[in-house]
PDB file of C-alpha atoms in Angstrom:
ATOM      1  CA  UNK A   1     249.005 184.869  -7.364  1.00  0.00           C
ATOM      2  CA  UNK A   2     248.600 183.222  -3.940  1.00  0.00           C
ATOM      3  CA  UNK A   3     251.918 184.521  -2.627  1.00  0.00           C
ATOM      4  CA  UNK A   4     250.624 188.065  -2.634  1.00  0.00           C
ATOM      5  CA  UNK A   5     247.421 187.077  -0.884  1.00  0.00           C
ATOM      6  CA  UNK A   6     248.874 184.756   1.758  1.00  0.00           C
ATOM      7  CA  UNK A   7     252.557 185.638   2.063  1.00  0.00           C
ATOM      8  CA  UNK A   8     254.284 187.198   4.997  1.00  0.00           C
ATOM      9  CA  UNK A   9     253.294 185.060   7.956  1.00  0.00           C
ATOM     10  CA  UNK A  10     253.968 181.700   9.503  1.00  0.00           C
ATOM     11  CA  UNK A  11     257.165 179.805  10.116  1.00  0.00           C
ATOM     12  CA  UNK A  12     259.913 180.033   7.491  1.00  0.00           C
ATOM     13  CA  UNK A  13     260.763 176.472   6.470  1.00  0.00           C
ATOM     14  CA  UNK A  14     263.263 177.500   3.757  1.00  0.00           C
ATOM     15  CA  UNK A  15     263.994 174.484   1.592  1.00  0.00           C
ATOM     16  CA  UNK A  16     262.975 172.090   4.389  1.00  0.00           C
ATOM     17  CA  UNK A  17     259.205 172.125   3.933  1.00  0.00           C
ATOM     18  CA  UNK A  18     257.675 168.889   5.274  1.00  0.00           C
ATOM     19  CA  UNK A  19     255.759 168.309   2.002  1.00  0.00           C
ATOM     20  CA  UNK A  20     256.755 167.917  -1.641  1.00  0.00           C
ATOM     21  CA  UNK A  21     254.938 168.384  -4.936  1.00  0.00           C
ATOM     22  CA  UNK A  22     253.036 165.238  -5.881  1.00  0.00           C
ATOM     23  CA  UNK A  23     252.751 163.827  -2.372  1.00  0.00           C
ATOM     24  CA  UNK A  24     249.313 162.816  -1.098  1.00  0.00           C
ATOM     25  CA  UNK A  25     247.917 163.257   2.384  1.00  0.00           C
ATOM     26  CA  UNK A  26     244.679 162.844   4.312  1.00  0.00           C
ATOM     27  CA  UNK A  27     244.003 166.092   6.158  1.00  0.00           C
ATOM     28  CA  UNK A  28     241.318 167.904   8.121  1.00  0.00           C
ATOM     29  CA  UNK A  29     240.515 171.499   7.182  1.00  0.00           C
ATOM     30  CA  UNK A  30     241.094 173.582  10.315  1.00  0.00           C
ATOM     31  CA  UNK A  31     240.200 177.090   9.160  1.00  0.00           C
ATOM     32  CA  UNK A  32     239.670 179.329   6.140  1.00  0.00           C
ATOM     33  CA  UNK A  33     242.165 181.728   4.578  1.00  0.00           C
ATOM     34  CA  UNK A  34     241.439 185.306   3.522  1.00  0.00           C
ATOM     35  CA  UNK A  35     240.523 184.184   0.010  1.00  0.00           C
ATOM     36  CA  UNK A  36     238.182 181.449   1.253  1.00  0.00           C
ATOM     37  CA  UNK A  37     240.520 178.512   0.719  1.00  0.00           C
ATOM     38  CA  UNK A  38     240.544 175.823   3.383  1.00  0.00           C
ATOM     39  CA  UNK A  39     243.639 175.586   5.550  1.00  0.00           C
ATOM     40  CA  UNK A  40     245.111 172.292   6.713  1.00  0.00           C
ATOM     41  CA  UNK A  41     248.421 171.800   8.497  1.00  0.00           C
ATOM     42  CA  UNK A  42     251.034 169.099   8.155  1.00  0.00           C
ATOM     43  CA  UNK A  43     253.643 169.229  10.939  1.00  0.00           C
ATOM     44  CA  UNK A  44     252.525 172.846  11.492  1.00  0.00           C
ATOM     45  CA  UNK A  45     253.133 173.731   7.820  1.00  0.00           C
ATOM     46  CA  UNK A  46     250.172 175.530   6.231  1.00  0.00           C
ATOM     47  CA  UNK A  47     248.483 173.952   3.204  1.00  0.00           C
ATOM     48  CA  UNK A  48     245.852 175.914   1.266  1.00  0.00           C
ATOM     49  CA  UNK A  49     243.114 173.712  -0.211  1.00  0.00           C
ATOM     50  CA  UNK A  50     240.503 175.406  -2.429  1.00  0.00           C
ATOM     51  CA  UNK A  51     236.860 174.322  -2.444  1.00  0.00           C
ATOM     52  CA  UNK A  52     236.859 172.979   1.111  1.00  0.00           C
ATOM     53  CA  UNK A  53     235.164 173.981   4.354  1.00  0.00           C
ATOM     54  CA  UNK A  54     236.191 173.848   8.007  1.00  0.00           C
ATOM     55  CA  UNK A  55     235.801 170.313   9.291  1.00  0.00           C
ATOM     56  CA  UNK A  56     236.157 168.605   5.906  1.00  0.00           C
ATOM     57  CA  UNK A  57     238.370 165.521   5.964  1.00  0.00           C
ATOM     58  CA  UNK A  58     239.849 165.124   2.500  1.00  0.00           C
ATOM     59  CA  UNK A  59     242.652 163.466   0.602  1.00  0.00           C
ATOM     60  CA  UNK A  60     244.879 166.011  -1.117  1.00  0.00           C
ATOM     61  CA  UNK A  61     247.791 166.145  -3.526  1.00  0.00           C
ATOM     62  CA  UNK A  62     250.409 168.883  -3.144  1.00  0.00           C
ATOM     63  CA  UNK A  63     250.579 171.106  -6.254  1.00  0.00           C
ATOM     64  CA  UNK A  64     253.027 173.820  -5.239  1.00  0.00           C
ATOM     65  CA  UNK A  65     255.375 174.390  -2.299  1.00  0.00           C
ATOM     66  CA  UNK A  66     256.528 177.849  -1.217  1.00  0.00           C
ATOM     67  CA  UNK A  67     258.809 178.830   1.658  1.00  0.00           C
ATOM     68  CA  UNK A  68     256.015 179.309   4.202  1.00  0.00           C
ATOM     69  CA  UNK A  69     253.054 177.393   2.770  1.00  0.00           C
ATOM     70  CA  UNK A  70     251.864 175.049   0.038  1.00  0.00           C
ATOM     71  CA  UNK A  71     248.891 174.637  -2.262  1.00  0.00           C
ATOM     72  CA  UNK A  72     247.010 171.402  -2.773  1.00  0.00           C
ATOM     73  CA  UNK A  73     243.907 170.120  -4.471  1.00  0.00           C
ATOM     74  CA  UNK A  74     241.373 167.565  -3.320  1.00  0.00           C
ATOM     75  CA  UNK A  75     241.687 164.135  -4.888  1.00  0.00           C
ATOM     76  CA  UNK A  76     238.230 163.173  -6.134  1.00  0.00           C
TER      77      UNK A  76
END
């Protein structure tokens, strides 16, 4: 799914990612990924947030954490 689209770049955090599934954060969307998802960063760790635009300031919940990135959704 996302791993194929976004894998292969960024810092390798191994099992030490700075976020965990279920955690909530307030973030600012800094850029857009290839698939159009917003990108935020927490301690330099990339978080993909669908249905956002550059400049959005949103509260998110982490849904999935991979070695080099995570996926989150906006809390409505």
